[in-house]
PDB file of C-alpha atoms and ligand atoms in Angstrom:
ATOM      1  CA  MET A   1     -29.495  61.922 -16.669  1.00 48.00           C
ATOM      2  CA  GLU A   2     -28.813  65.479 -15.556  1.00 57.00           C
ATOM      3  CA  ILE A   3     -26.626  66.081 -18.575  1.00 56.00           C
ATOM      4  CA  GLN A   4     -29.395  64.797 -20.825  1.00 59.00           C
ATOM      5  CA  LEU A   5     -31.866  67.190 -19.190  1.00 54.00           C
ATOM      6  CA  LEU A   6     -29.420  70.048 -19.654  1.00 55.00           C
ATOM      7  CA  TRP A   7     -29.049  69.196 -23.344  1.00 54.00           C
ATOM      8  CA  THR A   8     -32.820  69.055 -23.773  1.00 52.00           C
ATOM      9  CA  LEU A   9     -33.175  72.458 -22.123  1.00 50.00           C
ATOM     10  CA  LEU A  10     -30.378  73.878 -24.267  1.00 49.00           C
ATOM     11  CA  LEU A  11     -32.005  72.525 -27.403  1.00 48.00           C
ATOM     12  CA  ILE A  12     -35.377  73.997 -26.464  1.00 46.00           C
ATOM     13  CA  THR A  13     -33.761  77.372 -25.696  1.00 46.00           C
ATOM     14  CA  PHE A  14     -31.759  77.279 -28.911  1.00 46.00           C
ATOM     15  CA  SER A  15     -34.655  76.318 -31.174  1.00 42.00           C
ATOM     16  CA  GLY A  16     -36.877  78.862 -29.387  1.00 41.00           C
ATOM     17  CA  SER A  17     -34.472  81.724 -30.013  1.00 47.00           C
ATOM     18  CA  MET A  18     -34.038  80.667 -33.650  1.00 52.00           C
ATOM     19  CA  ALA A  19     -37.764  80.409 -34.372  1.00 69.00           C
ATOM     20  CA  LYS A  20     -38.770  82.353 -37.437  1.00 89.00           C
ATOM     21  CA  ARG A  21     -42.326  83.337 -37.966  1.00 93.00           C
ATOM     22  CA  ASP A  22     -44.310  84.042 -41.122  1.00 95.00           C
ATOM     23  CA  PHE A  23     -46.056  87.396 -40.677  1.00 95.00           C
ATOM     24  CA  ARG A  24     -47.810  87.462 -44.051  1.00 94.00           C
ATOM     25  CA  GLY A  25     -51.260  89.006 -43.560  1.00 94.00           C
ATOM     26  CA  LYS A  26     -50.290  90.335 -40.132  1.00 96.00           C
ATOM     27  CA  ALA A  27     -49.846  93.822 -38.708  1.00 96.00           C
ATOM     28  CA  LEU A  28     -48.008  94.991 -35.610  1.00 97.00           C
ATOM     29  CA  LEU A  29     -50.336  97.229 -33.647  1.00 97.00           C
ATOM     30  CA  PHE A  30     -48.842  99.803 -31.257  1.00 98.00           C
ATOM     31  CA  PRO A  31     -51.947 101.108 -29.475  1.00 97.00           C
ATOM     32  CA  LYS A  32     -50.588 104.028 -27.423  1.00 97.00           C
ATOM     33  CA  PRO A  33     -47.513 106.196 -26.900  1.00 98.00           C
ATOM     34  CA  THR A  34     -44.984 104.563 -24.571  1.00 97.00           C
ATOM     35  CA  ALA A  35     -41.239 104.563 -24.022  1.00 98.00           C
ATOM     36  CA  ASN A  36     -41.120 100.782 -23.568  1.00 96.00           C
ATOM     37  CA  SER A  37     -43.198  99.088 -26.278  1.00 97.00           C
ATOM     38  CA  TYR A  38     -41.181  97.877 -29.220  1.00 97.00           C
ATOM     39  CA  VAL A  39     -40.085  94.945 -31.329  1.00 97.00           C
ATOM     40  CA  THR A  40     -36.498  93.956 -32.032  1.00 97.00           C
ATOM     41  CA  LEU A  41     -35.789  92.176 -35.316  1.00 97.00           C
ATOM     42  CA  THR A  42     -32.802  89.883 -35.805  1.00 97.00           C
ATOM     43  CA  PRO A  43     -31.214  90.248 -39.248  1.00 97.00           C
ATOM     44  CA  LEU A  44     -30.837  87.142 -41.429  1.00 97.00           C
ATOM     45  CA  LEU A  45     -27.494  88.569 -42.589  1.00 96.00           C
ATOM     46  CA  ASN A  46     -25.082  90.253 -40.205  1.00 95.00           C
ATOM     47  CA  LYS A  47     -22.615  92.265 -42.262  1.00 96.00           C
ATOM     48  CA  LYS A  48     -21.159  95.742 -42.684  1.00 98.00           C
ATOM     49  CA  LEU A  49     -23.674  97.100 -45.180  1.00 98.00           C
ATOM     50  CA  GLN A  50     -22.470  99.337 -48.001  1.00 98.00           C
ATOM     51  CA  SER A  51     -25.963  99.797 -49.359  1.00 98.00           C
ATOM     52  CA  PHE A  52     -29.454  98.867 -48.324  1.00 98.00           C
ATOM     53  CA  THR A  53     -33.149  99.006 -49.075  1.00 98.00           C
ATOM     54  CA  VAL A  54     -35.759  98.899 -46.349  1.00 98.00           C
ATOM     55  CA  CYS A  55     -39.470  98.698 -47.162  1.00 97.00           C
ATOM     56  CA  LEU A  56     -42.529  98.626 -44.916  1.00 97.00           C
ATOM     57  CA  TRP A  57     -45.984 100.092 -44.558  1.00 96.00           C
ATOM     58  CA  THR A  58     -47.354 102.251 -41.754  1.00 97.00           C
ATOM     59  CA  TYR A  59     -50.786 103.491 -40.789  1.00 96.00           C
ATOM     60  CA  SER A  60     -50.825 106.143 -38.067  1.00 97.00           C
ATOM     61  CA  GLU A  61     -52.873 109.047 -36.740  1.00 96.00           C
ATOM     62  CA  LEU A  62     -49.833 110.880 -35.347  1.00 96.00           C
ATOM     63  CA  SER A  63     -49.005 114.402 -36.502  1.00 94.00           C
ATOM     64  CA  ARG A  64     -45.901 114.631 -34.267  1.00 96.00           C
ATOM     65  CA  GLY A  65     -42.595 113.086 -35.218  1.00 97.00           C
ATOM     66  CA  TYR A  66     -42.097 109.349 -34.894  1.00 98.00           C
ATOM     67  CA  SER A  67     -39.568 106.651 -35.600  1.00 98.00           C
ATOM     68  CA  VAL A  68     -40.433 104.380 -38.522  1.00 98.00           C
ATOM     69  CA  PHE A  69     -37.311 102.187 -38.544  1.00 98.00           C
ATOM     70  CA  SER A  70     -34.362 102.384 -36.155  1.00 98.00           C
ATOM     71  CA  TYR A  71     -31.096 100.475 -36.867  1.00 98.00           C
ATOM     72  CA  ALA A  72     -28.400 101.186 -34.285  1.00 98.00           C
ATOM     73  CA  THR A  73     -24.859  99.858 -34.029  1.00 98.00           C
ATOM     74  CA  ARG A  74     -22.149 100.378 -31.440  1.00 98.00           C
ATOM     75  CA  ALA A  75     -20.628 102.946 -33.825  1.00 97.00           C
ATOM     76  CA  SER A  76     -23.822 105.004 -34.254  1.00 98.00           C
ATOM     77  CA  ALA A  77     -27.253 104.967 -32.575  1.00 98.00           C
ATOM     78  CA  ASN A  78     -28.533 106.402 -35.864  1.00 98.00           C
ATOM     79  CA  GLU A  79     -26.684 104.060 -38.215  1.00 98.00           C
ATOM     80  CA  ILE A  80     -29.986 103.986 -40.127  1.00 98.00           C
ATOM     81  CA  LEU A  81     -32.989 105.981 -38.955  1.00 98.00           C
ATOM     82  CA  LEU A  82     -36.116 106.469 -41.006  1.00 98.00           C
ATOM     83  CA  PHE A  83     -38.146 109.113 -39.193  1.00 98.00           C
ATOM     84  CA  ARG A  84     -41.378 110.960 -39.943  1.00 98.00           C
ATOM     85  CA  ASP A  85     -40.485 114.485 -38.735  1.00 97.00           C
ATOM     86  CA  ARG A  86     -43.971 115.971 -39.140  1.00 95.00           C
ATOM     87  CA  VAL A  87     -46.828 115.840 -41.630  1.00 94.00           C
ATOM     88  CA  GLY A  88     -45.202 116.232 -45.062  1.00 96.00           C
ATOM     89  CA  GLN A  89     -41.595 115.593 -44.062  1.00 97.00           C
ATOM     90  CA  TYR A  90     -39.570 112.422 -43.621  1.00 98.00           C
ATOM     91  CA  SER A  91     -35.881 112.120 -42.858  1.00 98.00           C
ATOM     92  CA  LEU A  92     -33.346 109.404 -43.511  1.00 98.00           C
ATOM     93  CA  THR A  93     -30.196 109.251 -41.395  1.00 98.00           C
ATOM     94  CA  VAL A  94     -27.193 107.093 -42.282  1.00 98.00           C
ATOM     95  CA  GLY A  95     -24.159 106.952 -40.005  1.00 98.00           C
ATOM     96  CA  GLY A  96     -25.486 109.958 -38.061  1.00 98.00           C
ATOM     97  CA  GLU A  97     -25.965 112.218 -41.108  1.00 98.00           C
ATOM     98  CA  GLU A  98     -29.546 113.212 -41.901  1.00 98.00           C
ATOM     99  CA  VAL A  99     -31.266 114.276 -45.112  1.00 98.00           C
ATOM    100  CA  THR A 100     -34.912 115.334 -45.324  1.00 98.00           C
ATOM    101  CA  PHE A 101     -37.596 114.628 -47.911  1.00 98.00           C
ATOM    102  CA  GLN A 102     -40.763 116.640 -48.574  1.00 98.00           C
ATOM    103  CA  VAL A 103     -43.916 114.770 -49.515  1.00 97.00           C
ATOM    104  CA  THR A 104     -47.591 115.538 -49.960  1.00 94.00           C
ATOM    105  CA  GLU A 105     -49.356 113.177 -47.593  1.00 90.00           C
ATOM    106  CA  SER A 106     -53.027 112.298 -47.613  1.00 88.00           C
ATOM    107  CA  PRO A 107     -54.366 112.278 -44.067  1.00 83.00           C
ATOM    108  CA  LEU A 108     -55.249 108.904 -42.558  1.00 90.00           C
ATOM    109  CA  THR A 109     -54.028 106.781 -45.407  1.00 91.00           C
ATOM    110  CA  PRO A 110     -51.712 103.811 -45.030  1.00 94.00           C
ATOM    111  CA  VAL A 111     -48.342 104.477 -46.653  1.00 95.00           C
ATOM    112  CA  ASP A 112     -45.908 102.134 -48.333  1.00 95.00           C
ATOM    113  CA  ILE A 113     -42.386 103.397 -47.756  1.00 97.00           C
ATOM    114  CA  CYS A 114     -39.065 102.245 -49.143  1.00 97.00           C
ATOM    115  CA  ALA A 115     -35.750 103.907 -48.313  1.00 98.00           C
ATOM    116  CA  THR A 116     -32.488 103.113 -50.093  1.00 98.00           C
ATOM    117  CA  TRP A 117     -28.886 104.268 -49.813  1.00 98.00           C
ATOM    118  CA  GLU A 118     -25.713 103.311 -51.650  1.00 98.00           C
ATOM    119  CA  SER A 119     -22.181 104.004 -50.388  1.00 98.00           C
ATOM    120  CA  ALA A 120     -20.513 104.248 -53.823  1.00 98.00           C
ATOM    121  CA  THR A 121     -22.630 107.244 -54.929  1.00 98.00           C
ATOM    122  CA  GLY A 122     -24.136 108.323 -51.593  1.00 98.00           C
ATOM    123  CA  VAL A 123     -27.531 108.496 -53.287  1.00 98.00           C
ATOM    124  CA  ALA A 124     -30.459 108.205 -50.859  1.00 98.00           C
ATOM    125  CA  GLU A 125     -33.988 107.528 -52.070  1.00 98.00           C
ATOM    126  CA  ILE A 126     -37.358 107.454 -50.399  1.00 98.00           C
ATOM    127  CA  TRP A 127     -40.281 105.958 -52.265  1.00 97.00           C
ATOM    128  CA  MET A 128     -43.793 106.717 -50.966  1.00 96.00           C
ATOM    129  CA  ASN A 129     -46.639 104.631 -52.330  1.00 94.00           C
ATOM    130  CA  GLY A 130     -44.517 103.638 -55.319  1.00 93.00           C
ATOM    131  CA  LYS A 131     -43.359 107.190 -56.187  1.00 95.00           C
ATOM    132  CA  PRO A 132     -39.768 108.392 -55.734  1.00 97.00           C
ATOM    133  CA  LEU A 133     -39.243 111.618 -53.753  1.00 98.00           C
ATOM    134  CA  VAL A 134     -36.455 114.039 -54.711  1.00 98.00           C
ATOM    135  CA  ARG A 135     -33.187 112.146 -54.113  1.00 98.00           C
ATOM    136  CA  LYS A 136     -30.409 113.284 -51.816  1.00 98.00           C
ATOM    137  CA  VAL A 137     -26.712 112.421 -51.447  1.00 98.00           C
ATOM    138  CA  MET A 138     -24.877 111.635 -48.215  1.00 98.00           C
ATOM    139  CA  LYS A 139     -22.078 109.578 -46.661  1.00 98.00           C
ATOM    140  CA  VAL A 140     -20.235 108.736 -49.903  1.00 98.00           C
ATOM    141  CA  GLY A 141     -17.840 105.839 -49.225  1.00 98.00           C
ATOM    142  CA  TYR A 142     -19.265 105.073 -45.770  1.00 98.00           C
ATOM    143  CA  ALA A 143     -19.778 101.510 -44.502  1.00 98.00           C
ATOM    144  CA  LEU A 144     -22.263 100.729 -41.749  1.00 98.00           C
ATOM    145  CA  SER A 145     -21.079  98.731 -38.750  1.00 98.00           C
ATOM    146  CA  ASP A 146     -22.385  95.236 -38.120  1.00 97.00           C
ATOM    147  CA  ASN A 147     -24.236  93.700 -35.134  1.00 97.00           C
ATOM    148  CA  PRO A 148     -27.205  96.066 -35.395  1.00 98.00           C
ATOM    149  CA  LYS A 149     -30.099  96.447 -32.990  1.00 98.00           C
ATOM    150  CA  ILE A 150     -33.096  96.806 -35.278  1.00 98.00           C
ATOM    151  CA  ILE A 151     -36.145  98.253 -33.553  1.00 98.00           C
ATOM    152  CA  LEU A 152     -39.703  99.092 -34.593  1.00 98.00           C
ATOM    153  CA  GLY A 153     -41.868 101.253 -32.336  1.00 98.00           C
ATOM    154  CA  GLN A 154     -39.126 103.366 -30.727  1.00 98.00           C
ATOM    155  CA  ASP A 155     -36.215 105.586 -31.737  1.00 98.00           C
ATOM    156  CA  GLN A 156     -32.879 104.425 -30.317  1.00 98.00           C
ATOM    157  CA  ASP A 157     -30.701 107.215 -28.956  1.00 97.00           C
ATOM    158  CA  THR A 158     -28.276 104.605 -27.650  1.00 98.00           C
ATOM    159  CA  TYR A 159     -27.490 101.070 -28.847  1.00 98.00           C
ATOM    160  CA  GLY A 160     -30.696  99.194 -27.963  1.00 97.00           C
ATOM    161  CA  GLY A 161     -32.166 101.947 -25.753  1.00 97.00           C
ATOM    162  CA  GLY A 162     -32.509 105.674 -25.084  1.00 98.00           C
ATOM    163  CA  PHE A 163     -36.195 105.707 -26.035  1.00 98.00           C
ATOM    164  CA  ASP A 164     -38.335 108.862 -25.980  1.00 98.00           C
ATOM    165  CA  ILE A 165     -42.116 108.544 -25.612  1.00 98.00           C
ATOM    166  CA  ASN A 166     -42.495 111.594 -27.865  1.00 97.00           C
ATOM    167  CA  GLN A 167     -40.775 109.795 -30.729  1.00 97.00           C
ATOM    168  CA  SER A 168     -42.582 106.479 -30.271  1.00 98.00           C
ATOM    169  CA  PHE A 169     -44.638 104.993 -33.047  1.00 98.00           C
ATOM    170  CA  VAL A 170     -48.396 104.687 -32.506  1.00 98.00           C
ATOM    171  CA  GLY A 171     -50.448 102.864 -35.101  1.00 97.00           C
ATOM    172  CA  GLU A 172     -49.937  99.876 -37.352  1.00 97.00           C
ATOM    173  CA  ILE A 173     -46.852  98.707 -39.159  1.00 97.00           C
ATOM    174  CA  GLY A 174     -46.162  95.724 -41.375  1.00 96.00           C
ATOM    175  CA  ASN A 175     -44.514  94.045 -44.341  1.00 95.00           C
ATOM    176  CA  VAL A 176     -41.010  94.930 -43.156  1.00 97.00           C
ATOM    177  CA  HIS A 177     -38.298  93.796 -45.553  1.00 97.00           C
ATOM    178  CA  MET A 178     -34.654  94.786 -45.878  1.00 98.00           C
ATOM    179  CA  TRP A 179     -31.946  94.019 -48.436  1.00 98.00           C
ATOM    180  CA  ASP A 180     -28.178  94.510 -48.502  1.00 98.00           C
ATOM    181  CA  TYR A 181     -28.435  96.263 -51.891  1.00 97.00           C
ATOM    182  CA  VAL A 182     -30.486  98.931 -53.615  1.00 97.00           C
ATOM    183  CA  LEU A 183     -33.631  97.399 -55.002  1.00 96.00           C
ATOM    184  CA  PRO A 184     -34.251  98.479 -58.624  1.00 94.00           C
ATOM    185  CA  PRO A 185     -37.328 100.703 -59.220  1.00 94.00           C
ATOM    186  CA  LYS A 186     -39.168  97.901 -61.032  1.00 93.00           C
ATOM    187  CA  LEU A 187     -39.023  95.689 -57.937  1.00 92.00           C
ATOM    188  CA  ILE A 188     -39.946  98.528 -55.557  1.00 91.00           C
ATOM    189  CA  LYS A 189     -43.048  99.126 -57.661  1.00 86.00           C
ATOM    190  CA  VAL A 190     -44.271  95.514 -57.749  1.00 85.00           C
ATOM    191  CA  LYS A 191     -44.080  95.202 -53.942  1.00 77.00           C
ATOM    192  CA  CYS A 192     -43.588  91.466 -54.145  1.00 80.00           C
ATOM    193  CA  PHE A 193     -40.922  91.462 -51.471  1.00 84.00           C
ATOM    194  CA  TRP A 194     -38.584  88.871 -50.069  1.00 92.00           C
ATOM    195  CA  GLY A 195     -35.810  90.676 -48.186  1.00 96.00           C
ATOM    196  CA  ASN A 196     -32.444  88.996 -47.587  1.00 96.00           C
ATOM    197  CA  VAL A 197     -31.601  90.981 -44.418  1.00 98.00           C
ATOM    198  CA  LEU A 198     -35.130  91.131 -42.992  1.00 97.00           C
ATOM    199  CA  ASN A 199     -37.966  89.054 -44.371  1.00 97.00           C
ATOM    200  CA  TRP A 200     -41.530  89.511 -43.099  1.00 96.00           C
ATOM    201  CA  ARG A 201     -42.194  85.872 -44.008  1.00 96.00           C
ATOM    202  CA  LYS A 202     -39.249  84.578 -41.974  1.00 96.00           C
ATOM    203  CA  LEU A 203     -39.038  86.955 -39.069  1.00 95.00           C
ATOM    204  CA  GLU A 204     -37.027  86.407 -35.925  1.00 95.00           C
ATOM    205  CA  PHE A 205     -38.249  88.912 -33.365  1.00 94.00           C
ATOM    206  CA  GLN A 206     -38.685  89.818 -29.706  1.00 95.00           C
ATOM    207  CA  LYS A 207     -41.603  91.847 -28.447  1.00 95.00           C
ATOM    208  CA  TYR A 208     -41.585  94.206 -25.451  1.00 96.00           C
ATOM    209  CA  GLY A 209     -44.395  96.134 -23.745  1.00 96.00           C
ATOM    210  CA  SER A 210     -47.858  96.640 -25.190  1.00 93.00           C
ATOM    211  CA  MET A 211     -47.877  95.693 -28.823  1.00 93.00           C
ATOM    212  CA  SER A 212     -50.340  93.341 -30.502  1.00 95.00           C
ATOM    213  CA  ILE A 213     -50.056  91.143 -33.541  1.00 94.00           C
ATOM    214  CA  ALA A 214     -53.318  91.348 -35.472  1.00 95.00           C
ATOM    215  CA  PRO A 215     -54.644  90.501 -38.937  1.00 94.00           C
ATOM    216  CA  HIS A 216     -53.913  93.056 -41.609  1.00 90.00           C
ATOM    217  CA  LEU A 217     -57.272  94.633 -42.524  1.00 86.00           C
ATOM    218  CA  TRP A 218     -56.993  96.826 -45.525  1.00 68.00           C
ATOM    219  CA  VAL A 219     -55.098  95.077 -48.319  1.00 56.00           C
TER     220      VAL A 219
HETATM  221  C1  LIG B 301     -43.269 114.764 -24.311  1.00 85.94           C
HETATM  222  O1  LIG B 301     -44.101 115.799 -24.762  1.00 85.94           O
HETATM  223  C2  LIG B 301     -44.931 116.344 -23.746  1.00 85.94           C
HETATM  224  C3  LIG B 301     -45.902 117.311 -24.412  1.00 85.94           C
HETATM  225  O2  LIG B 301     -45.261 118.125 -25.347  1.00 85.94           O
HETATM  226  C4  LIG B 301     -44.034 116.998 -22.700  1.00 85.94           C
HETATM  227  O3  LIG B 301     -44.818 117.553 -21.660  1.00 85.94           O
HETATM  228  C5  LIG B 301     -43.085 115.946 -22.131  1.00 85.94           C
HETATM  229  O4  LIG B 301     -42.174 116.530 -21.218  1.00 85.94           O
HETATM  230  C6  LIG B 301     -42.314 115.240 -23.217  1.00 85.94           C
HETATM  231  N1  LIG B 301     -41.598 114.106 -22.666  1.00 85.94           N
HETATM  232  C7  LIG B 301     -40.333 113.847 -22.917  1.00 85.94           C
HETATM  233  C8  LIG B 301     -39.759 112.644 -22.264  1.00 85.94           C
HETATM  234  O5  LIG B 301     -39.648 114.542 -23.657  1.00 85.94           O
END
């Protein structure tokens, strides 16, 4: 009897932690600056990436710097960091090395962002609203570590923590997808995404602090 109860509890816990949710038509809403509101995303594939693409959209009023996408491993807190440094400048960090990208931004407009990097060539791309920014090269031959902590809403300065309220994301974020390869330009442009590392339609996540899940208003 007790063993049966234990099994039932285990099953409930297991299926609960494995639940994947379809976020199509949904936005994550971070209403105010905090150092403790964030979402962790569990990757569908756990491997040592040698290239990647990450795509998402953001809508924010912030002019200060903020974290867009933070992927930390035990080897590097900034294994992948996509950061908006200030109005008109984004940076992409891979394995602790950062490159910056200049962009003309329209104020108060939602942005579609994709970032890619490939170990073989080191080429790093950022696409903003379907247009490629000037490419950079970094970390040729590097492989990312596995077992990432993937966090939206905060910048990790340590593995799974080290948050700074002044780098927190405030606003709306959605349609997060990630692949273990560089998505070809044609596919980045059509925006019909189905990531194999992160998939917004099959998302396993944990939410912390004040963050709301709300319908997506402007598409
Ligand atoms: C955040 O920025 C404010 C205003 O610039 C500053 O007073 C505060 O000390 C900063 N907090 C942290 C944790 O850096």
